CSV table of C-alpha atoms and ligand atoms in Angstrom, one decimal:
chain,number,residue,atom,x,y,z
A,98,MET,CA,0.0,0.0,0.0
A,99,LYS,CA,1.3,3.4,-0.9
A,100,LEU,CA,0.3,6.6,1.3
A,101,THR,CA,1.0,10.0,-0.4
A,102,ILE,CA,0.8,12.9,2.1
A,103,LEU,CA,0.3,16.3,0.7
A,104,GLY,CA,2.0,18.8,3.1
A,105,GLY,CA,4.1,15.8,3.7
A,106,GLY,CA,6.5,18.9,5.3
A,107,GLY,CA,4.1,19.6,7.6
A,108,PHE,CA,4.5,19.2,11.6
A,109,ARG,CA,2.0,16.5,12.2
A,110,VAL,CA,3.6,14.2,9.5
A,111,PRO,CA,5.6,12.2,12.2
A,112,LEU,CA,2.6,11.5,14.4
A,113,VAL,CA,1.1,9.8,11.1
A,114,TYR,CA,4.5,7.8,10.3
A,115,GLY,CA,4.5,6.8,14.1
A,116,ALA,CA,1.3,5.2,13.9
A,117,LEU,CA,2.3,3.5,10.8
A,118,LEU,CA,5.2,2.2,12.4
A,119,GLY,CA,3.2,0.3,14.9
A,120,ASP,CA,1.4,-1.3,12.4
A,121,HIS,CA,2.7,-4.8,11.3
A,122,ALA,CA,-0.4,-6.5,9.5
A,123,GLU,CA,-1.1,-7.6,6.3
A,124,GLY,CA,-2.3,-4.9,4.1
A,125,ARG,CA,-0.3,-2.4,5.9
A,126,VAL,CA,1.3,1.1,4.5
A,127,THR,CA,4.8,0.1,3.1
A,128,ALA,CA,5.7,3.2,0.8
A,129,VAL,CA,5.0,6.7,2.1
A,130,ALA,CA,5.4,9.4,-0.4
A,131,LEU,CA,5.8,13.2,1.0
A,132,TYR,CA,4.8,16.0,-1.2
A,133,ASP,CA,5.2,19.6,-0.3
A,134,HIS,CA,6.1,22.8,-2.2
A,135,ASP,CA,8.9,23.6,0.3
A,136,PRO,CA,12.0,21.4,0.2
A,137,ALA,CA,13.3,22.5,3.3
A,138,ARG,CA,10.4,21.6,5.1
A,139,LEU,CA,10.4,18.2,3.4
A,140,THR,CA,13.9,17.5,4.1
A,141,ALA,CA,13.5,18.4,8.2
A,142,ILE,CA,10.6,15.9,8.4
A,143,ALA,CA,12.3,13.2,6.4
A,144,ARG,CA,15.1,13.5,9.1
A,145,VAL,CA,12.5,13.0,11.8
A,146,LEU,CA,11.1,9.7,10.1
A,147,THR,CA,14.5,8.6,9.3
A,148,GLU,CA,15.0,8.7,13.2
A,149,GLN,CA,11.5,7.1,14.2
A,150,ALA,CA,12.3,4.2,11.8
A,151,ALA,CA,15.8,3.3,13.2
A,152,GLY,CA,15.9,-0.3,14.3
A,153,ILE,CA,12.4,-1.2,12.5
A,154,PRO,CA,13.1,-3.6,10.1
A,155,ASP,CA,9.6,-3.3,8.3
A,156,ALA,CA,9.5,0.5,8.6
A,157,PRO,CA,7.7,2.1,5.5
A,158,THR,CA,9.8,3.6,2.8
A,159,VAL,CA,10.0,7.2,2.5
A,160,THR,CA,10.2,9.5,-0.6
A,161,ALA,CA,9.9,13.1,-0.5
A,162,GLY,CA,9.5,15.7,-3.4
A,163,THR,CA,8.0,18.8,-5.0
A,164,ASP,CA,6.3,17.0,-8.0
A,165,LEU,CA,2.8,16.5,-7.3
A,166,ASP,CA,1.9,13.9,-10.0
A,167,GLU,CA,4.9,11.8,-9.2
A,168,ALA,CA,4.0,11.7,-5.7
A,169,LEU,CA,0.4,10.7,-6.4
A,170,ARG,CA,1.3,7.9,-9.0
A,171,GLY,CA,0.1,4.6,-7.7
A,172,ALA,CA,-1.2,5.9,-4.3
A,173,ASP,CA,-3.6,4.0,-2.6
A,174,PHE,CA,-4.3,6.6,0.0
A,175,VAL,CA,-3.9,10.1,-0.1
A,176,PHE,CA,-3.7,12.7,3.0
A,177,SER,CA,-4.4,16.2,2.3
A,178,ALA,CA,-2.9,18.3,5.3
A,179,ILE,CA,-2.1,21.5,3.6
A,180,ARG,CA,-2.0,25.0,5.1
A,181,VAL,CA,-2.7,27.5,2.4
A,182,GLY,CA,-0.8,30.9,3.4
A,183,GLY,CA,1.2,28.9,6.2
A,184,LEU,CA,1.0,29.8,9.7
A,185,GLU,CA,1.8,33.5,9.1
A,186,GLY,CA,-1.5,33.4,7.0
A,187,ARG,CA,-3.2,31.8,10.1
A,188,ALA,CA,-1.7,34.4,12.2
A,189,ALA,CA,-3.3,37.3,9.7
A,190,ASP,CA,-7.0,35.3,9.8
A,191,GLU,CA,-6.7,35.7,13.7
A,192,ARG,CA,-5.3,39.2,14.0
A,193,ILE,CA,-7.5,40.8,11.5
A,194,ALA,CA,-10.7,39.3,13.2
A,195,LEU,CA,-9.7,40.0,16.7
A,196,ALA,CA,-9.0,43.7,15.6
A,197,GLU,CA,-12.8,44.1,14.4
A,198,GLY,CA,-14.2,42.6,17.8
A,199,VAL,CA,-15.1,39.3,16.6
A,200,LEU,CA,-13.5,35.9,17.0
A,201,GLY,CA,-10.4,35.1,15.3
A,202,GLN,CA,-9.7,31.5,15.0
A,203,GLU,CA,-8.4,29.0,12.5
A,204,THR,CA,-11.8,27.2,11.8
A,205,THR,CA,-14.3,29.4,13.8
A,206,GLY,CA,-15.7,32.8,13.2
A,207,ALA,CA,-14.3,35.1,11.1
A,208,GLY,CA,-11.0,33.8,10.9
A,209,GLY,CA,-12.4,30.4,9.7
A,210,VAL,CA,-14.2,32.0,6.9
A,211,ALA,CA,-11.1,33.7,5.7
A,212,TYR,CA,-9.0,30.7,5.8
A,213,GLY,CA,-11.9,28.7,3.9
A,214,LEU,CA,-11.9,31.3,1.5
A,215,ARG,CA,-8.3,31.0,0.6
A,216,THR,CA,-8.3,27.2,0.9
A,217,VAL,CA,-11.4,26.3,-1.0
A,218,PRO,CA,-9.7,27.1,-4.6
A,219,VAL,CA,-6.6,25.3,-3.9
A,220,ALA,CA,-8.3,22.0,-2.6
A,221,ARG,CA,-10.5,21.8,-5.5
A,222,GLU,CA,-7.5,22.2,-7.7
A,223,LEU,CA,-5.8,19.4,-5.9
A,224,ALA,CA,-9.1,17.1,-6.0
A,225,LEU,CA,-8.9,17.4,-9.7
A,226,ARG,CA,-5.3,16.8,-9.6
A,227,ILE,CA,-5.7,13.5,-7.5
A,228,ALA,CA,-8.7,12.6,-9.6
A,229,ARG,CA,-6.5,12.5,-12.7
A,230,ALA,CA,-3.3,11.1,-11.5
A,231,ALA,CA,-4.6,8.6,-9.0
A,232,PRO,CA,-8.3,7.9,-9.7
A,233,ASP,CA,-8.5,4.9,-7.6
A,234,ALA,CA,-7.1,6.3,-4.4
A,235,TRP,CA,-9.4,7.1,-1.2
A,236,VAL,CA,-8.3,10.7,0.0
A,237,ILE,CA,-8.6,11.5,3.5
A,238,ASN,CA,-9.0,15.1,4.4
A,239,PHE,CA,-7.2,16.7,7.5
A,240,THR,CA,-7.1,20.2,5.9
A,241,ASN,CA,-8.8,22.7,8.0
A,242,PRO,CA,-11.8,23.8,7.9
A,243,ALA,CA,-11.9,20.1,7.6
A,244,GLY,CA,-15.8,19.9,6.7
A,245,LEU,CA,-15.9,22.6,4.2
A,246,VAL,CA,-12.8,21.8,2.8
A,247,THR,CA,-14.2,18.0,2.3
A,248,GLU,CA,-17.4,19.3,0.8
A,249,ALA,CA,-15.4,21.3,-2.0
A,250,MET,CA,-13.3,18.1,-2.9
A,251,VAL,CA,-16.6,15.9,-3.5
A,252,PRO,CA,-17.4,17.0,-6.9
A,253,ALA,CA,-14.1,16.0,-8.1
A,254,LEU,CA,-13.7,12.7,-5.7
A,255,GLY,CA,-17.2,11.6,-5.3
A,256,GLY,CA,-17.4,8.9,-2.2
A,257,ARG,CA,-13.8,8.6,-2.2
A,258,VAL,CA,-12.8,11.8,-0.4
A,259,ILE,CA,-13.6,11.6,3.7
A,260,GLY,CA,-12.9,14.3,6.0
A,261,ILE,CA,-11.7,13.7,9.5
A,262,CYS,CA,-10.7,15.5,12.9
A,263,ASP,CA,-9.6,14.1,16.1
A,264,SER,CA,-11.7,16.2,18.5
A,265,PRO,CA,-14.8,14.1,18.5
A,266,VAL,CA,-12.7,11.0,19.3
A,267,GLY,CA,-10.8,12.7,22.1
A,268,LEU,CA,-14.2,14.2,23.6
A,269,GLY,CA,-16.0,10.4,23.4
A,270,ARG,CA,-12.6,9.1,24.7
A,271,ARG,CA,-12.6,11.4,27.7
A,272,ILE,CA,-16.3,10.7,28.5
A,273,ALA,CA,-16.0,7.0,28.1
A,274,ARG,CA,-12.9,7.1,30.7
A,275,LEU,CA,-14.8,9.1,33.0
A,276,LEU,CA,-17.6,6.8,32.9
A,277,GLY,CA,-15.3,3.8,33.4
A,278,ALA,CA,-15.9,2.1,30.4
A,279,ASP,CA,-13.4,1.1,27.6
A,280,PRO,CA,-13.2,3.6,24.9
A,281,ALA,CA,-12.9,1.0,22.0
A,282,ARG,CA,-16.3,-0.7,23.1
A,283,ALA,CA,-18.4,2.3,23.6
A,284,ARG,CA,-20.6,4.0,20.6
A,285,VAL,CA,-20.7,7.7,20.6
A,286,ASP,CA,-24.1,9.3,19.5
A,287,TYR,CA,-22.4,12.7,18.0
A,288,ALA,CA,-23.9,14.7,15.6
A,289,GLY,CA,-23.1,18.1,13.8
A,290,LEU,CA,-20.5,19.8,11.5
A,291,ASN,CA,-16.8,19.4,11.7
A,292,HIS,CA,-16.0,21.6,15.2
A,293,LEU,CA,-19.6,22.2,15.6
A,294,GLY,CA,-21.1,18.9,17.0
A,295,TRP,CA,-22.4,17.4,20.4
A,296,VAL,CA,-22.3,14.2,22.0
A,297,ARG,CA,-25.9,13.2,23.2
A,298,GLY,CA,-25.0,9.9,24.3
A,299,LEU,CA,-22.3,7.3,25.1
A,300,TYR,CA,-23.7,3.5,24.6
A,301,VAL,CA,-22.1,0.5,26.3
A,302,ASP,CA,-23.8,-2.7,25.5
A,303,GLY,CA,-26.8,-0.8,24.2
A,304,ARG,CA,-27.1,1.0,27.4
A,305,ASN,CA,-26.8,5.0,27.5
A,306,GLU,CA,-24.0,6.0,30.5
A,307,LEU,CA,-24.2,9.9,29.5
A,308,PRO,CA,-27.2,10.6,31.8
A,309,ARG,CA,-24.9,9.3,34.8
A,310,LEU,CA,-22.4,11.8,33.8
A,311,LEU,CA,-24.9,14.6,33.2
A,312,ASP,CA,-26.5,13.9,36.8
A,313,ASP,CA,-22.8,14.2,38.7
A,314,PRO,CA,-21.5,17.9,39.0
A,315,THR,CA,-18.4,16.4,40.6
A,316,LEU,CA,-17.7,14.0,38.0
A,317,LEU,CA,-18.7,16.4,35.3
A,318,GLU,CA,-16.3,19.1,36.3
A,319,SER,CA,-13.5,16.8,36.5
A,320,PHE,CA,-12.8,16.6,32.9
A,321,GLU,CA,-11.9,19.3,30.0
A,322,GLU,CA,-15.2,19.7,28.5
A,323,GLY,CA,-16.8,19.8,32.0
A,324,ARG,CA,-14.8,22.5,33.2
A,325,LEU,CA,-14.8,24.5,29.8
A,326,PHE,CA,-18.7,24.7,29.9
A,327,GLY,CA,-19.2,24.4,33.3
A,328,ALA,CA,-21.4,21.3,35.0
A,329,ASP,CA,-24.8,23.6,34.9
A,330,TRP,CA,-24.5,24.6,31.2
A,331,LEU,CA,-23.9,21.0,30.2
A,332,ARG,CA,-27.0,20.1,32.2
A,333,SER,CA,-29.0,22.8,30.4
A,334,LEU,CA,-28.0,21.4,27.0
A,335,GLY,CA,-28.4,17.5,28.1
A,336,ALA,CA,-25.3,16.9,25.9
A,337,VAL,CA,-21.8,17.8,25.8
A,338,PRO,CA,-20.3,20.0,23.0
A,339,ASN,CA,-17.3,19.7,20.8
A,340,GLU,CA,-14.8,22.0,22.7
A,341,TYR,CA,-14.9,24.6,19.6
A,342,LEU,CA,-18.7,25.4,20.9
A,343,HIS,CA,-16.8,27.1,23.5
A,344,TYR,CA,-16.3,30.3,21.0
A,345,TYR,CA,-20.2,30.1,20.6
A,346,TYR,CA,-21.4,29.7,24.0
A,347,PHE,CA,-18.7,32.0,25.6
A,348,ASN,CA,-18.0,34.2,22.8
A,349,ARG,CA,-17.2,37.4,24.7
A,350,GLU,CA,-15.0,35.7,27.1
A,351,ALA,CA,-13.2,33.8,24.2
A,352,VAL,CA,-13.0,37.0,22.0
A,353,ARG,CA,-11.7,39.1,25.2
A,354,ALA,CA,-9.0,36.4,26.2
A,355,TYR,CA,-7.8,36.1,22.8
A,356,GLN,CA,-7.8,40.0,22.3
A,357,GLU,CA,-5.7,40.1,25.5
A,358,ALA,CA,-3.2,37.2,24.5
A,359,GLU,CA,0.3,38.3,23.8
A,360,ARG,CA,0.3,36.7,20.3
A,361,THR,CA,-2.4,34.7,18.6
A,362,ARG,CA,-2.5,30.9,18.5
A,363,GLY,CA,-1.2,31.4,14.8
A,364,ALA,CA,1.6,33.6,15.8
A,365,PHE,CA,2.6,31.5,18.4
A,366,LEU,CA,2.7,28.3,16.4
A,367,ARG,CA,4.5,30.3,13.5
A,368,ASP,CA,7.5,31.5,16.0
A,369,GLN,CA,7.3,27.8,17.7
A,370,GLN,CA,7.6,26.0,14.3
A,371,ALA,CA,10.3,28.5,12.7
A,372,ALA,CA,12.6,27.6,15.6
A,373,PHE,CA,11.8,23.7,15.2
A,374,TYR,CA,12.5,23.7,11.1
A,375,THR,CA,15.9,25.8,11.9
A,376,GLU,CA,17.1,23.2,14.5
A,377,ALA,CA,15.8,20.1,12.9
A,378,ALA,CA,18.3,21.2,9.9
A,379,ARG,CA,21.2,21.7,12.0
A,380,PRO,CA,23.6,18.9,11.6
A,381,GLY,CA,24.4,17.1,14.6
A,382,THR,CA,21.2,17.7,16.3
A,383,SER,CA,18.2,15.2,16.7
A,384,ALA,CA,15.8,16.3,14.7
A,385,LEU,CA,13.4,13.8,16.4
A,386,ALA,CA,14.0,15.0,20.0
A,387,ALA,CA,13.4,18.6,18.6
A,388,TRP,CA,10.2,17.2,17.3
A,389,ASP,CA,9.1,15.6,20.4
A,390,ARG,CA,9.7,18.7,22.5
A,391,THR,CA,7.9,21.1,20.4
A,392,ARG,CA,4.8,18.5,20.1
A,393,ALA,CA,4.2,18.5,23.7
A,394,GLU,CA,4.6,22.5,24.1
A,395,ARG,CA,2.1,22.5,21.3
A,396,GLU,CA,-0.2,20.4,22.8
A,397,ALA,CA,0.1,21.6,26.4
A,398,THR,CA,-0.8,25.1,25.2
A,399,TYR,CA,-3.9,23.9,22.9
A,400,MET,CA,-6.9,26.3,23.6
A,401,ALA,CA,-5.0,27.9,26.6
A,402,GLU,CA,-6.8,31.1,26.6
A,403,ASN,CA,-10.2,29.5,26.4
A,404,ARG,CA,-9.2,27.1,29.5
A,405,GLU,CA,-8.0,30.3,31.4
A,406,ALA,CA,-11.2,32.4,30.6
A,407,ALA,CA,-13.2,29.5,32.1
A,408,GLY,CA,-10.8,29.0,35.0
A,409,ALA,CA,-10.4,25.6,33.5
A,410,GLY,CA,-6.6,24.9,34.6
A,411,GLU,CA,-4.2,22.7,32.9
A,412,ARG,CA,-4.7,19.8,30.4
A,413,GLU,CA,-5.0,16.6,31.7
A,414,ASP,CA,-1.7,14.0,30.8
A,415,SER,CA,-4.1,11.7,29.0
A,416,ASP,CA,-4.7,14.6,26.6
A,417,LEU,CA,-1.2,15.6,26.0
A,418,GLU,CA,-0.3,12.2,24.5
A,419,SER,CA,-1.3,11.8,21.2
A,420,GLY,CA,-3.4,9.0,19.8
A,421,GLY,CA,-6.2,11.2,18.3
A,422,TYR,CA,-5.5,12.7,14.7
A,423,GLU,CA,-3.1,9.7,13.7
A,424,GLN,CA,-5.1,6.8,15.2
A,425,VAL,CA,-8.4,7.9,13.4
A,426,ALA,CA,-6.3,7.9,10.0
A,427,LEU,CA,-4.8,4.5,10.4
A,428,ALA,CA,-8.3,3.1,11.7
A,429,LEU,CA,-9.8,4.5,8.8
A,430,MET,CA,-7.1,3.3,6.4
A,431,ARG,CA,-7.4,-0.4,7.9
A,432,ALA,CA,-11.0,-0.3,7.9
A,433,ILE,CA,-10.9,0.3,3.9
A,434,ALA,CA,-7.8,-1.6,3.0
A,435,ARG,CA,-8.8,-4.9,5.1
A,436,ASP,CA,-12.3,-4.6,4.8
A,437,GLU,CA,-12.5,-4.9,8.6
A,438,ARG,CA,-15.8,-3.0,9.8
A,439,ALA,CA,-14.9,0.0,12.1
A,440,GLU,CA,-17.3,2.7,13.8
A,441,LEU,CA,-15.7,6.1,13.2
A,442,ILE,CA,-16.9,9.8,13.3
A,443,LEU,CA,-16.3,11.0,10.1
A,444,ASN,CA,-17.1,14.2,7.6
A,445,VAL,CA,-19.3,12.9,5.0
A,446,PRO,CA,-22.1,14.0,2.6
A,447,ASN,CA,-25.3,14.1,4.7
A,448,ARG,CA,-27.8,12.0,2.3
A,449,GLY,CA,-30.5,12.1,4.8
A,450,THR,CA,-28.9,11.6,8.0
A,451,LEU,CA,-29.6,15.2,9.4
A,452,PRO,CA,-32.8,16.5,8.5
A,453,GLY,CA,-32.8,20.0,7.3
A,454,LEU,CA,-29.5,19.7,5.2
A,455,ASP,CA,-29.5,18.9,1.8
A,456,ASP,CA,-27.8,15.4,0.5
A,457,GLU,CA,-24.6,17.1,-0.3
A,458,ALA,CA,-23.9,18.8,2.8
A,459,VAL,CA,-20.9,17.3,4.6
A,460,VAL,CA,-21.9,16.6,8.0
A,461,GLU,CA,-19.7,15.2,11.0
A,462,VAL,CA,-21.5,11.7,12.1
A,463,PRO,CA,-20.5,8.4,13.1
A,464,CYS,CA,-20.1,6.2,10.0
A,465,THR,CA,-19.6,2.5,9.5
A,466,VAL,CA,-16.6,1.9,7.5
A,467,ASP,CA,-15.4,-1.1,5.5
A,468,SER,CA,-13.8,-1.7,1.8
A,469,LYS,CA,-16.5,0.0,0.2
A,470,GLY,CA,-15.9,3.3,2.3
A,471,PRO,CA,-17.8,4.9,5.1
A,472,ARG,CA,-21.9,5.0,5.3
A,473,ALA,CA,-23.3,7.2,7.9
A,474,ALA,CA,-25.4,5.6,10.4
A,475,PRO,CA,-28.8,6.7,11.5
A,476,VAL,CA,-29.0,9.5,14.2
A,477,ALA,CA,-31.4,11.1,16.0
A,478,PRO,CA,-32.0,15.0,14.8
A,479,LEU,CA,-30.5,17.7,16.5
A,480,PRO,CA,-32.6,19.8,18.9
A,481,TYR,CA,-33.7,23.2,17.5
A,482,HIS,CA,-30.8,25.4,18.9
A,483,ALA,CA,-28.0,23.1,17.6
A,484,ALA,CA,-30.1,22.6,14.3
A,485,GLY,CA,-30.2,26.3,13.9
A,486,LEU,CA,-26.3,26.7,14.2
A,487,VAL,CA,-25.4,24.1,11.9
A,488,ALA,CA,-27.9,25.1,9.4
A,489,SER,CA,-26.4,29.0,9.6
A,490,VAL,CA,-22.7,27.7,9.5
A,491,LYS,CA,-23.4,25.3,6.7
A,492,ALA,CA,-24.9,28.6,4.8
A,493,VAL,CA,-21.6,30.3,5.4
A,494,GLU,CA,-19.8,27.4,4.1
A,495,ARG,CA,-22.2,27.5,0.8
A,496,ALA,CA,-21.3,31.4,0.7
A,497,VAL,CA,-17.5,30.3,0.8
A,498,LEU,CA,-18.1,27.6,-2.0
A,499,ALA,CA,-20.2,30.0,-4.2
A,500,ALA,CA,-17.3,32.7,-3.7
A,501,SER,CA,-14.7,30.6,-4.8
A,502,THR,CA,-16.8,29.7,-7.9
A,503,SER,CA,-17.9,33.2,-8.7
A,504,GLY,CA,-15.0,35.2,-7.4
A,505,SER,CA,-17.9,37.3,-6.4
A,506,ARG,CA,-17.0,39.9,-3.4
A,507,ARG,CA,-20.9,39.9,-2.8
A,508,ASP,CA,-20.4,36.0,-2.1
A,509,ALA,CA,-17.5,36.7,0.2
A,510,VAL,CA,-19.2,39.4,2.2
A,511,ALA,CA,-22.1,37.1,2.7
A,512,ALA,CA,-20.0,34.5,4.1
A,513,PHE,CA,-18.8,36.7,6.8
A,514,ALA,CA,-22.1,38.8,7.3
A,515,LEU,CA,-24.2,35.2,7.8
A,516,HIS,CA,-21.7,33.8,10.5
A,517,PRO,CA,-23.4,33.8,13.8
A,518,LEU,CA,-20.2,34.9,15.5
A,519,VAL,CA,-20.1,38.0,12.9
A,520,ASP,CA,-22.6,40.9,14.3
A,521,SER,CA,-22.6,43.1,11.4
A,522,VAL,CA,-22.5,43.3,7.9
A,523,THR,CA,-20.5,46.5,7.9
A,524,VAL,CA,-18.1,44.5,10.1
A,525,ALA,CA,-18.2,41.9,7.3
A,526,ARG,CA,-17.5,44.2,4.5
A,527,ARG,CA,-14.5,45.9,6.6
A,528,LEU,CA,-13.2,42.2,7.5
A,529,LEU,CA,-13.0,41.1,3.6
A,530,ASP,CA,-11.3,44.5,2.9
A,531,ALA,CA,-8.9,43.8,5.6
A,532,TYR,CA,-8.3,39.9,4.6
A,533,THR,CA,-8.0,40.9,0.5
A,534,ALA,CA,-5.2,43.2,1.5
A,535,ALA,CA,-3.3,40.7,3.8
A,536,HIS,CA,-3.7,37.7,1.5
A,537,PRO,CA,-2.6,37.6,-2.2
A,538,GLY,CA,-4.6,34.5,-2.2
A,539,LEU,CA,-7.7,36.5,-2.0
A,540,SER,CA,-7.0,38.4,-5.0
A,541,HIS,CA,-9.6,36.7,-7.1
A,542,LEU,CA,-12.6,38.3,-5.4
A,543,ARG,CA,-13.8,41.5,-7.3
B,837,LIG,C1,-7.7,20.0,17.2
B,837,LIG,C2,-8.4,20.1,16.1
B,837,LIG,C3,-7.6,20.4,14.9
B,837,LIG,C4,-6.4,21.2,15.0
B,837,LIG,C5,-5.6,20.7,16.2
B,837,LIG,C6,-4.5,21.8,16.5
B,837,LIG,O1,-7.1,18.3,17.3
B,837,LIG,O2,-9.5,19.3,16.1
B,837,LIG,O3,-8.4,20.5,13.6
B,837,LIG,O4,-5.7,21.3,13.8
B,837,LIG,O5,-6.5,20.6,17.3
B,837,LIG,O6,-4.6,23.0,16.8
B,837,LIG,P1,-3.6,23.9,16.9
B,837,LIG,O7,-4.1,25.1,17.3
B,837,LIG,O8,-2.7,23.3,17.5
B,837,LIG,O9,-2.9,24.1,15.3
B,838,LIG,MN1,-10.4,19.5,13.9
């Protein structure tokens, strides 16, 4: 099996490779092709992978290059994990929104709209290239905003593109552990869009254990989302939201905390990663040790301002170890390649799963996966408050997709203005002006 990684010089590639190294079974990935437009990043990441593979006889081979068609040739799986505009672009997305008094975040609110507007045209082009060069490959999209970007790739790739995110998995695992259940045996009833979903139940042997958690304020406040949202609010919702809902339910506090932070998350990661790539290229240093240290620091500071605003304290040790991102990807590849049935929460076209959304709308829901790919499992409808948010944000995503097709500023303004976290059309217009001035990738909007 050959796996091609687009964005192969990206920081999280060693997580994926580390997971592959632990897979010794039949049908595993034996060749990894890294594609990136930046050769220096490729060299640094390839050094990390070489160190990871030391002493492992059946380690997948690694090739790295800047020729897309060559990397794609013969691929069975393609991971798309690109960042259009780099972390400098992310920092600008965040900064410009915060200066307007609205949320500046990678995937959520105005920052997410800006990132989507930049990324969709590139993702569509990549999808066409993959469809031509590797028509039989399964494409696993990690690129954020993951739901929107997956939907942008579907016209070229059909059912062969699947979006993934580690947030719902992490949430399900935390809840299962709290309830004393084995996360591998628990079925999580989760539904929504990427970074906009709710856990409504956790079933062990057919029994819903979530009410036990919601009835116990002490247990509720003993885990990350419990502390972030507070036991009382979770009991009002009767569900546990994805951590990204903190930006909606506590918007003022989150915006204020982000405005007061010394640097945005994107600026922090930009500086942190610049230091890592420099260090990893230096002869005589261990690229793997530098990567490990950098990764630990990234995990520990994830959503730090949100946690601070909520008085939620530090992250748990179990959340600092990885096992989310790469394990979902590996589980998905295994299920497809070996026809091993698995239940995974994935981003797939709705096709009747959630009422109120059309068939093409990509949603994040539990799916059954085998060699034919994922099939969304039936789920109960969302309550009005959640269905309303989901419909609003899907309308925003549709405006982003429309803007990328039409190149029209009017569609782009609509994308910002329709977002529930942007409170004025005037602000939406100013945001678009500022983003077009900052990002060369938006110059097509007229
Ligand atoms: C979560 C999200 C991902 C995101 C990651 C890293 O796992 O689900 O979509 O890429 O966090 O966030 P960071 O702020 O470290 O880039
Ligand atoms: Mn995610």
